[in-house]
Short mmCIF file of C-alpha atoms in Angstrom, two decimals:
data_model
loop_
_atom_site.label_atom_id
_atom_site.label_comp_id
_atom_site.label_asym_id
_atom_site.label_seq_id
_atom_site.Cartn_x
_atom_site.Cartn_y
_atom_site.Cartn_z
CA MET K 1 -0.07 -0.01 0.00
CA ILE K 2 1.39 3.23 -1.07
CA GLY K 3 -0.06 6.87 -0.67
CA ILE K 4 -0.01 10.21 1.35
CA LYS K 5 1.50 10.12 4.96
CA GLY K 6 1.33 13.91 5.45
CA TYR K 7 0.51 17.17 3.90
CA GLY K 8 1.29 20.91 4.24
CA VAL K 9 0.81 24.34 2.70
CA SER K 10 2.42 27.69 2.61
CA ILE K 11 -0.07 30.52 2.07
CA PRO K 12 1.50 34.02 2.10
CA TYR K 13 0.46 36.31 4.76
CA TYR K 14 -0.22 39.11 2.39
CA ARG K 15 -3.18 39.61 0.10
CA MET K 16 -4.49 42.30 -2.29
CA ASP K 17 -7.95 43.02 -3.35
CA ARG K 18 -8.54 42.59 -7.10
CA GLY K 19 -10.49 45.74 -7.12
CA ASP K 20 -7.28 47.84 -6.23
CA ILE K 21 -5.53 46.17 -9.09
CA HIS K 22 -8.43 47.16 -11.55
CA LYS K 23 -8.90 50.78 -10.45
CA THR K 24 -5.19 51.42 -11.37
CA TRP K 25 -5.33 50.37 -14.89
CA LEU K 26 -9.09 50.20 -15.85
CA THR K 27 -8.21 47.98 -18.72
CA MET K 28 -11.22 45.64 -17.96
CA PRO K 29 -14.95 46.53 -17.76
CA PHE K 30 -15.08 45.40 -14.16
CA PRO K 31 -12.64 43.73 -11.50
CA MET K 32 -12.57 39.99 -10.89
CA ARG K 33 -14.26 39.27 -7.48
CA GLY K 34 -12.34 38.75 -4.14
CA GLU K 35 -8.62 38.84 -3.53
CA ARG K 36 -5.33 37.14 -4.12
CA THR K 37 -2.35 36.05 -2.35
CA VAL K 38 0.81 38.10 -2.75
CA ALA K 39 4.12 36.63 -1.66
CA ASN K 40 6.20 39.07 0.50
CA PHE K 41 9.38 40.72 -1.11
CA ASP K 42 11.50 38.05 0.62
CA GLU K 43 9.51 35.13 -0.63
CA ASP K 44 9.74 33.14 -3.89
CA SER K 45 8.94 29.57 -5.00
CA LEU K 46 11.85 28.08 -3.23
CA SER K 47 11.06 29.62 0.11
CA LEU K 48 7.45 28.76 -0.18
CA ALA K 49 8.48 25.27 -1.05
CA VAL K 50 10.50 25.12 1.99
CA GLU K 51 7.75 26.47 4.28
CA ALA K 52 5.21 24.00 2.90
CA GLY K 53 7.73 21.35 3.70
CA ILE K 54 8.11 22.47 7.29
CA ASP K 55 4.30 22.31 7.59
CA CYS K 56 4.25 18.89 6.08
CA LEU K 57 7.01 17.33 8.09
CA ALA K 58 5.93 18.77 11.46
CA GLU K 59 5.12 15.45 12.86
CA PHE K 60 7.78 13.25 10.98
CA ASN K 61 11.37 12.41 11.58
CA ARG K 62 13.13 14.26 8.64
CA LYS K 63 16.05 11.88 8.57
CA GLU K 64 13.65 9.09 7.47
CA VAL K 65 12.94 11.09 4.19
CA ASP K 66 14.76 9.41 1.28
CA GLY K 67 13.91 12.05 -1.51
CA ILE K 68 12.70 15.47 -2.13
CA TYR K 69 11.05 16.38 -5.40
CA CYS K 70 10.48 20.02 -5.83
CA ALA K 71 8.14 21.37 -8.58
CA SER K 72 7.74 24.99 -9.92
CA THR K 73 7.45 26.92 -13.08
CA THR K 74 9.27 29.65 -11.29
CA PHE K 75 12.44 28.24 -9.88
CA PRO K 76 14.93 30.96 -9.05
CA TYR K 77 17.69 29.09 -11.00
CA LYS K 78 17.79 27.53 -14.57
CA GLU K 79 21.00 25.72 -14.00
CA LYS K 80 21.25 24.72 -10.24
CA LEU K 81 19.40 22.00 -8.31
CA VAL K 82 16.88 23.86 -6.20
CA SER K 83 15.59 20.78 -4.30
CA ALA K 84 19.09 20.31 -3.03
CA ILE K 85 18.84 23.81 -1.51
CA ALA K 86 15.41 23.03 -0.12
CA GLY K 87 16.70 19.72 1.25
CA THR K 88 19.50 21.58 3.12
CA ALA K 89 17.11 24.08 4.52
CA LEU K 90 14.78 21.39 5.65
CA ASP K 91 17.62 19.48 7.38
CA LEU K 92 17.15 16.33 5.39
CA LYS K 93 20.03 13.78 5.17
CA SER K 94 22.77 14.10 2.43
CA THR K 95 21.87 10.71 0.81
CA ILE K 96 18.30 11.99 -0.10
CA ARG K 97 17.55 11.72 -3.85
CA ALA K 98 16.75 15.44 -4.89
CA VAL K 99 14.76 16.32 -8.33
CA ASP K 100 13.66 19.39 -9.88
CA PHE K 101 10.36 19.17 -11.88
CA ALA K 102 9.45 22.29 -14.18
CA ASN K 103 8.00 23.66 -17.42
CA SER K 104 4.34 22.75 -16.75
CA LEU K 105 1.56 23.67 -14.33
CA ARG K 106 1.15 19.84 -14.02
CA CYS K 107 4.72 19.50 -12.62
CA GLY K 108 3.44 18.93 -9.09
CA THR K 109 1.39 15.90 -9.92
CA ILE K 110 4.03 14.67 -12.44
CA ALA K 111 6.47 14.73 -9.51
CA ILE K 112 4.02 12.85 -7.32
CA ASN K 113 3.59 10.17 -10.09
CA ALA K 114 7.50 9.90 -10.08
CA ALA K 115 7.63 9.52 -6.46
CA LEU K 116 4.95 6.89 -6.25
CA ASP K 117 6.94 4.93 -8.92
CA SER K 118 10.11 5.19 -6.76
CA ILE K 119 8.20 3.94 -3.73
CA ALA K 120 6.44 1.13 -5.56
CA ALA K 121 9.77 -0.04 -6.92
CA GLY K 122 11.36 -0.15 -3.49
CA SER K 123 13.91 2.50 -4.25
CA ALA K 124 12.74 4.92 -1.55
CA ARG K 125 10.35 4.54 1.46
CA ASN K 126 9.49 8.15 1.93
CA ILE K 127 9.65 11.10 -0.62
CA LEU K 128 8.55 14.67 0.04
CA VAL K 129 7.01 16.35 -2.88
CA THR K 130 6.56 20.18 -2.92
CA ALA K 131 4.95 22.33 -5.51
CA SER K 132 5.09 26.15 -5.41
CA ASP K 133 4.77 29.21 -7.68
CA CYS K 134 5.08 32.87 -7.83
CA ARG K 135 4.03 33.69 -11.30
CA LEU K 136 3.40 37.09 -12.89
CA GLY K 137 0.64 38.44 -14.99
CA ALA K 138 1.47 41.40 -17.05
CA PRO K 139 0.16 44.82 -15.42
CA GLY K 140 -3.41 45.51 -16.52
CA GLY K 141 -4.08 42.10 -17.77
CA ASP K 142 -6.54 39.44 -16.17
CA LEU K 143 -3.86 37.17 -15.24
CA GLU K 144 -2.50 39.68 -12.89
CA GLN K 145 -5.75 39.47 -11.05
CA SER K 146 -6.31 35.76 -11.34
CA ILE K 147 -2.83 34.51 -10.36
CA GLY K 148 -2.04 33.86 -6.68
CA ASP K 149 1.25 32.76 -4.89
CA SER K 150 1.30 29.71 -2.67
CA GLY K 151 3.20 26.40 -1.96
CA ALA K 152 1.88 22.98 -0.91
CA ALA K 153 3.69 19.69 0.01
CA VAL K 154 2.91 15.93 0.52
CA LEU K 155 4.86 13.31 2.03
CA LEU K 156 4.50 9.93 0.22
CA GLY K 157 5.30 6.71 1.60
CA ALA K 158 4.61 3.03 2.03
CA ASP K 159 3.47 2.78 5.66
CA ASP K 160 1.05 4.72 8.10
CA ILE K 161 -0.67 6.07 5.02
CA ILE K 162 -3.60 8.46 5.63
CA ALA K 163 -4.72 8.37 1.86
CA GLU K 164 -3.91 5.38 -0.19
CA VAL K 165 -3.60 5.67 -3.93
CA LYS K 166 -5.79 3.07 -5.33
CA GLU K 167 -5.52 4.01 -9.08
CA ARG K 168 -3.84 6.48 -11.21
CA TYR K 169 -3.98 7.47 -14.69
CA THR K 170 -2.23 9.96 -17.22
CA VAL K 171 -3.09 11.32 -20.48
CA THR K 172 -0.50 13.60 -22.26
CA ASP K 173 -1.64 16.23 -24.84
CA GLU K 174 0.53 18.88 -26.69
CA PHE K 175 -1.82 21.54 -26.41
CA CYS K 176 -1.31 24.36 -23.80
CA GLY K 177 -2.68 27.63 -24.32
CA MET K 178 -0.60 29.28 -21.55
CA TRP K 179 3.13 29.44 -21.81
CA ARG K 180 6.24 31.60 -20.92
CA SER K 181 9.47 31.37 -22.79
CA HIS K 182 13.10 31.92 -21.35
CA GLU K 183 12.69 35.64 -22.25
CA ASP K 184 9.29 36.33 -20.76
CA SER K 185 8.81 37.84 -17.22
CA PHE K 186 5.03 37.41 -17.67
CA VAL K 187 2.78 34.39 -18.34
CA ARG K 188 1.24 34.61 -21.93
CA MET K 189 -2.07 33.20 -22.78
CA TRP K 190 -3.84 32.55 -26.26
CA GLU K 191 -7.26 33.44 -27.31
CA ASP K 192 -9.58 32.59 -24.17
CA ARG K 193 -12.09 30.36 -25.88
CA MET K 194 -9.39 28.49 -27.71
CA VAL K 195 -7.37 27.83 -24.52
CA HIS K 196 -10.41 26.71 -22.32
CA ASP K 197 -12.97 25.15 -24.78
CA GLU K 198 -10.41 23.31 -26.93
CA GLY K 199 -8.28 22.56 -23.79
CA TYR K 200 -9.35 22.10 -20.42
CA SER K 201 -13.19 21.82 -20.99
CA LYS K 202 -12.65 19.14 -23.61
CA ILE K 203 -9.79 17.12 -22.19
CA MET K 204 -10.39 17.17 -18.44
CA PRO K 205 -14.02 15.70 -18.54
CA ASN K 206 -13.06 12.98 -21.08
CA VAL K 207 -10.01 11.85 -19.11
CA ILE K 208 -12.00 11.78 -15.76
CA SER K 209 -14.82 9.82 -17.48
CA GLU K 210 -12.31 7.21 -18.82
CA PHE K 211 -10.63 7.10 -15.48
CA LEU K 212 -13.75 6.20 -13.71
CA LYS K 213 -14.67 3.54 -16.32
CA LYS K 214 -11.15 2.07 -15.63
CA CYS K 215 -11.93 2.04 -11.82
CA GLY K 216 -15.31 0.77 -12.28
CA LEU K 217 -16.86 3.69 -10.47
CA THR K 218 -19.48 6.37 -11.12
CA ILE K 219 -19.24 10.00 -9.94
CA GLU K 220 -21.80 9.13 -7.27
CA ASP K 221 -19.35 6.77 -5.70
CA LEU K 222 -16.96 9.60 -4.97
CA ASP K 223 -17.11 11.68 -1.70
CA CYS K 224 -14.91 14.47 -3.07
CA VAL K 225 -13.57 15.76 -6.48
CA VAL K 226 -10.42 17.80 -6.41
CA CYS K 227 -9.42 19.18 -9.81
CA ASP K 228 -7.54 22.47 -10.37
CA ALA K 229 -9.25 25.27 -12.45
CA PRO K 230 -8.12 27.30 -15.53
CA ALA K 231 -7.78 31.12 -15.49
CA ASP K 232 -11.54 31.37 -16.12
CA ILE K 233 -13.09 29.92 -12.97
CA ARG K 234 -16.31 29.51 -14.98
CA ARG K 235 -14.91 26.45 -16.74
CA HIS K 236 -14.58 24.69 -13.45
CA ALA K 237 -18.32 25.11 -12.73
CA LYS K 238 -18.89 23.95 -16.30
CA LEU K 239 -16.95 20.85 -15.76
CA ALA K 240 -18.74 19.95 -12.55
CA LYS K 241 -22.17 20.38 -14.42
CA GLU K 242 -21.01 18.21 -17.31
CA LEU K 243 -19.83 15.48 -15.13
CA LYS K 244 -22.78 15.77 -12.63
CA ILE K 245 -20.50 16.46 -9.71
CA SER K 246 -22.63 17.86 -6.80
CA LYS K 247 -21.87 20.87 -4.85
CA GLU K 248 -21.05 18.88 -1.81
CA GLN K 249 -18.55 16.55 -3.67
CA LEU K 250 -16.80 19.42 -5.53
CA GLN K 251 -13.76 20.93 -3.76
CA THR K 252 -13.69 24.67 -3.95
CA THR K 253 -10.74 26.28 -5.75
CA TYR K 254 -10.41 29.06 -3.36
CA PHE K 255 -10.10 31.28 -6.36
CA ASP K 256 -11.86 34.31 -4.63
CA SER K 257 -9.36 34.15 -1.71
CA VAL K 258 -6.12 32.88 -3.06
CA GLY K 259 -6.19 32.73 -6.83
CA ASN K 260 -4.77 30.37 -9.34
CA THR K 261 -1.39 29.29 -7.63
CA GLY K 262 -0.11 27.45 -10.75
CA SER K 263 1.78 24.18 -10.11
CA ALA K 264 0.67 24.31 -6.31
CA LEU K 265 -3.05 24.67 -7.01
CA SER K 266 -4.22 21.14 -7.14
CA ILE K 267 -1.96 19.99 -4.16
CA MET K 268 -3.19 23.07 -2.22
CA MET K 269 -6.73 22.15 -2.86
CA LEU K 270 -6.04 18.29 -1.89
CA ALA K 271 -4.61 19.66 1.42
CA ALA K 272 -7.89 21.54 2.04
CA ALA K 273 -9.95 18.30 1.14
CA LEU K 274 -7.81 16.17 3.46
CA ASP K 275 -8.34 18.74 6.38
CA LYS K 276 -12.02 17.62 6.26
CA ALA K 277 -11.90 14.03 4.90
CA LYS K 278 -13.15 11.01 6.97
CA PRO K 279 -11.98 7.44 6.95
CA GLY K 280 -13.34 5.60 4.02
CA ASP K 281 -13.72 8.68 1.79
CA LYS K 282 -12.88 8.24 -1.91
CA ILE K 283 -11.11 11.37 -3.33
CA LEU K 284 -10.63 11.83 -7.04
CA PHE K 285 -7.66 14.17 -7.44
CA ALA K 286 -6.74 15.52 -10.92
CA SER K 287 -4.39 18.27 -12.49
CA TYR K 288 -4.40 19.71 -15.87
CA SER K 289 -1.78 21.13 -18.20
CA SER K 290 -0.77 19.62 -21.49
CA GLY K 291 -2.74 16.57 -20.40
CA VAL K 292 -4.01 15.31 -17.15
CA ASP K 293 -2.82 13.34 -14.16
CA VAL K 294 -5.65 11.78 -12.13
CA PHE K 295 -5.54 9.75 -8.99
CA LEU K 296 -8.33 7.84 -6.94
CA LEU K 297 -7.52 8.17 -3.33
CA GLN K 298 -9.18 6.33 -0.35
CA VAL K 299 -8.68 7.95 3.14
CA THR K 300 -7.63 5.49 5.94
CA ASP K 301 -8.24 5.66 9.65
CA ALA K 302 -4.68 7.02 10.12
CA ILE K 303 -5.87 10.33 9.30
CA LYS K 304 -7.32 10.52 12.68
CA LYS K 305 -3.83 10.76 14.12
CA ILE K 306 -2.64 13.58 12.07
CA LYS K 307 -2.10 16.65 14.43
CA ASN K 308 -1.53 19.07 11.55
CA ARG K 309 -5.11 18.81 10.40
CA GLY K 310 -6.81 22.27 9.67
CA THR K 311 -3.47 23.74 8.51
CA PHE K 312 -5.21 25.17 5.29
CA GLU K 313 -7.92 27.02 6.85
CA ARG K 314 -5.45 28.33 9.71
CA GLN K 315 -3.11 29.93 7.02
CA LEU K 316 -6.04 31.09 4.81
CA ASN K 317 -7.47 33.15 7.74
CA ILE K 318 -4.19 34.66 8.77
CA LYS K 319 -3.66 37.60 6.57
CA LYS K 320 -2.90 41.42 6.01
CA MET K 321 -4.37 43.24 3.07
CA ILE K 322 -1.99 45.34 0.87
CA TYR K 323 -3.98 48.50 -0.11
CA ASN K 324 -1.28 50.04 -2.14
CA TYR K 325 -0.77 48.65 -5.59
CA SER K 326 2.62 50.13 -5.99
CA THR K 327 3.78 48.00 -3.03
CA TYR K 328 3.07 44.96 -5.24
CA LEU K 329 4.99 46.37 -8.12
CA LYS K 330 7.94 47.13 -5.96
CA TRP K 331 8.04 43.67 -4.15
CA ARG K 332 7.77 41.84 -7.69
CA ASN K 333 10.65 44.03 -9.04
CA ILE K 334 8.38 45.19 -11.73
CA VAL K 335 9.54 48.78 -10.92
CA SER K 336 12.96 49.81 -9.75
CA MET K 337 13.39 51.67 -6.64
CA GLU K 338 16.36 54.11 -5.69
CA GLU K 339 18.91 52.23 -3.75
CA ALA K 340 19.83 53.60 -0.31
CA LYS K 341 23.08 55.74 -0.36
CA ARG K 342 25.09 53.09 1.43
CA PRO K 343 28.47 51.18 0.53
CA SER K 344 28.04 48.17 -1.84
CA LEU K 345 27.54 44.89 -0.21
CA PRO K 346 30.59 42.62 -0.32
CA ALA K 347 30.57 40.08 -3.20
CA THR K 348 28.95 36.88 -2.56
CA SER K 349 31.37 34.08 -2.12
CA ILE K 350 30.39 30.78 -3.48
CA SER K 351 33.27 29.25 -1.46
CA ASN K 352 31.73 30.72 1.82
CA LEU K 353 28.16 29.77 0.93
CA HIS K 354 29.28 26.16 0.49
CA ARG K 355 31.64 26.20 3.54
CA ASN K 356 28.80 27.68 5.70
CA ALA K 357 25.75 25.98 4.16
CA LYS K 358 24.85 24.09 7.16
CA ILE K 359 24.82 27.47 9.20
CA LEU K 360 23.14 29.63 6.57
CA LEU K 361 20.51 27.29 5.21
CA GLY K 362 20.07 24.80 8.05
CA LEU K 363 20.23 27.49 10.74
CA TYR K 364 22.82 25.39 12.84
CA GLY K 365 24.61 26.48 15.95
CA VAL K 366 26.54 24.46 18.69
CA LYS K 367 25.87 22.94 22.06
CA CYS K 368 28.79 22.54 24.37
CA ARG K 369 29.50 19.05 25.20
CA LYS K 370 30.86 19.88 28.51
CA CYS K 371 28.39 22.32 30.08
CA GLY K 372 25.51 22.06 27.56
CA THR K 373 25.40 25.73 26.77
CA ILE K 374 23.78 26.49 23.34
CA GLN K 375 25.19 29.14 21.02
CA TYR K 376 23.93 30.34 17.66
CA THR K 377 26.62 30.93 15.19
CA GLN K 378 25.70 34.34 14.05
CA ALA K 379 25.86 35.01 10.34
CA GLY K 380 26.20 38.44 8.73
CA LEU K 381 22.66 39.52 7.87
CA LEU K 382 23.75 40.81 4.40
CA SER K 383 26.74 38.52 3.56
CA SER K 384 27.62 34.88 3.31
CA TYR K 385 30.66 35.26 5.55
CA VAL K 386 30.27 33.49 9.04
CA MET K 387 32.66 33.31 12.10
CA PRO K 388 31.77 29.87 13.50
CA GLU K 389 31.86 29.49 17.23
CA ARG K 390 35.01 27.85 18.63
CA ILE K 391 34.87 28.87 22.36
CA CYS K 392 32.01 28.09 24.88
CA ILE K 393 30.99 31.39 26.24
CA GLU K 394 30.04 29.90 29.60
CA CYS K 395 32.84 27.41 30.46
CA GLY K 396 35.64 28.43 27.99
CA VAL K 397 36.17 25.01 26.39
CA LYS K 398 37.53 25.06 22.86
CA ASP K 399 36.33 23.12 19.83
CA ASP K 400 34.15 20.75 21.90
CA PHE K 401 30.72 21.21 20.53
CA ASP K 402 27.70 19.05 18.95
CA ALA K 403 25.78 20.68 16.08
CA TYR K 404 22.50 22.17 17.27
CA CYS K 405 19.59 23.21 14.90
CA PHE K 406 17.60 26.38 15.62
CA ALA K 407 15.24 26.19 12.58
CA ALA K 408 12.39 24.44 14.40
CA LYS K 409 12.61 26.45 17.56
CA LYS K 410 10.40 29.35 18.76
CA GLY K 411 11.82 32.47 20.14
CA THR K 412 11.19 35.58 22.18
CA ILE K 413 12.20 39.10 21.26
CA PHE K 414 14.66 40.35 23.73
CA SER K 415 15.06 43.77 22.03
CA TYR K 416 14.42 45.27 18.64
CA THR K 417 15.19 48.21 16.38
CA GLN K 418 13.15 49.97 13.47
CA ASP K 419 15.44 51.44 10.97
CA ASN K 420 14.05 53.92 8.49
CA LEU K 421 17.24 54.86 6.86
CA THR K 422 18.58 51.57 5.59
CA SER K 423 17.42 49.99 2.22
CA SER K 424 14.17 48.05 2.46
CA LEU K 425 11.33 47.09 0.33
CA ASP K 426 9.00 47.24 3.30
CA PRO K 427 10.32 50.03 5.43
CA PRO K 428 11.21 50.36 8.33
CA LEU K 429 13.72 47.47 8.47
CA THR K 430 12.86 45.66 11.71
CA SER K 431 15.73 43.84 13.34
CA ALA K 432 15.54 41.87 16.69
CA ILE K 433 17.72 40.04 19.10
CA VAL K 434 15.79 36.76 19.77
CA ASP K 435 16.20 34.34 22.74
CA PHE K 436 15.42 30.87 21.51
CA GLU K 437 13.48 28.31 23.56
CA GLY K 438 15.86 25.89 25.17
CA GLY K 439 18.80 28.43 24.93
CA GLY K 440 20.71 30.39 22.34
CA ARG K 441 20.42 34.05 21.28
CA GLY K 442 20.61 35.54 17.69
CA ALA K 443 20.01 38.61 15.66
CA PHE K 444 17.35 38.42 12.85
CA GLU K 445 15.28 40.50 10.57
CA VAL K 446 11.61 40.35 11.34
CA THR K 447 9.22 39.99 8.40
CA ASP K 448 5.55 39.53 7.84
CA ARG K 449 4.80 42.08 10.45
CA SER K 450 3.45 45.43 11.09
CA PRO K 451 5.99 47.81 12.80
CA GLU K 452 3.67 48.92 15.40
CA GLU K 453 2.94 45.24 16.69
CA ILE K 454 6.54 44.44 17.50
CA GLU K 455 7.28 44.43 21.16
CA VAL K 456 9.77 43.05 23.60
CA GLY K 457 8.62 39.63 24.81
CA MET K 458 6.62 38.79 21.50
CA GLN K 459 6.92 35.22 20.45
CA VAL K 460 8.38 34.46 17.00
CA LYS K 461 9.09 31.60 14.92
CA MET K 462 11.85 31.03 12.19
CA THR K 463 11.06 31.33 8.39
CA PHE K 464 13.29 30.78 5.50
CA ARG K 465 13.51 33.70 3.17
CA HIS K 466 15.16 35.15 0.08
CA LEU K 467 17.65 37.69 1.40
CA PHE K 468 19.20 39.23 -1.76
CA TYR K 469 20.47 38.75 -5.21
CA ASP K 470 23.94 39.21 -6.26
CA ARG K 471 25.57 38.67 -9.70
CA GLY K 472 23.44 35.66 -10.49
CA ILE K 473 23.46 34.22 -7.04
CA HIS K 474 20.37 34.08 -4.78
CA ASN K 475 21.03 34.38 -1.16
CA TYR K 476 18.78 32.79 1.48
CA TYR K 477 18.70 32.96 5.04
CA TRP K 478 16.49 32.76 8.06
CA LYS K 479 14.16 35.59 9.44
CA VAL K 480 11.62 35.62 12.27
CA ARG K 481 7.88 36.26 12.02
CA PRO K 482 5.30 36.85 14.82
CA VAL K 483 3.61 33.73 16.05
CA ARG K 484 -0.19 34.20 15.16
#
């Protein structure tokens, strides 16, 4: 028996009302309803994948994960293994199989199929699959309003399954009316009726019908149908009507509150469905783009033991609205801002990034073997240079430490400062001295916060973020955000 062991999501804290986008450009007769998620300026598809992985693995031993398959159409690198960075940040073992899946909005379910094949073949026991996207629609277009940012993850395995994969089926089709070349910053889309009527609305119902015949089932036998939606949400309702899927069976797309989250959409919707699923439920799970991947899942009694249930609704309901459209343009680097009049940063060193990967990406410090004192090896907030701890500040012993990971530790703000003069895309820059639970202290930027809410004694948690970009190198590090 193979299937899903756990799941997680990463829904950005910030949202934007589609009406605010519409009134800026007035290029459409009326705005789309609702709001969309907006990744913070320090979030991207990699950081969202890591956050979804943290959420998914909260109840599992990370050293038992044999592989990490990351899927996205917006990876920060075109030639560098992003899943290897994610695996390091998630503190997975070095012997994992790391794979990147890209170039299709269906790459998340393609990665799931590949992971299931590996587990079925016996080459792996547990594989983490993440899907995340931060796509851009051109300013003034409907895609700018319909697209949302998000990440999702599932842990697949061969034991302690919460949802068994009973059957799966794939149809590949060359047609895809949405695309982005290596030169494009924004998603392109062909004529609406051609894209949806000749693509999604024709292919998706046919594949689902054929799959049900293969399984010997009818729509009435299903408890939940999870299938992602195209850019035009009306086609999702049309699909349900054509296949006679009832309102109670059809999993909502959350288009009005999140948006179309690309490769993460179908897995994000599945997480929402699993939050409410009961043992014995049959779930049809499908994803569309240049064909269709479709799965039949059956929920097991083990789902009652998942402590992380409700994660989707919790993250969905924790939010802050962006009321200034220019903030979005600035965060997505669509418009350039004047840089602060400060000296240039030191050049990023690949050697130092490699030498200190465990400290920078894994957030490791040390614990003294003699007296047990815990120390964080403080990295420079804007450089890859690190001075590793060699002397215990309590007992003075030299080079006698065990590695100690801070990434999963909560902390408390000891002191903080708000800097209005330094360069920041979300001024003022908030920095805090944080005392970790269990011991240790470090200095970190505070993100996903309102400046006025910061106070001494506030509880914070670690979050993996994009720090800065230097000569083709994306620098990542950990920040803190308020516990909400």
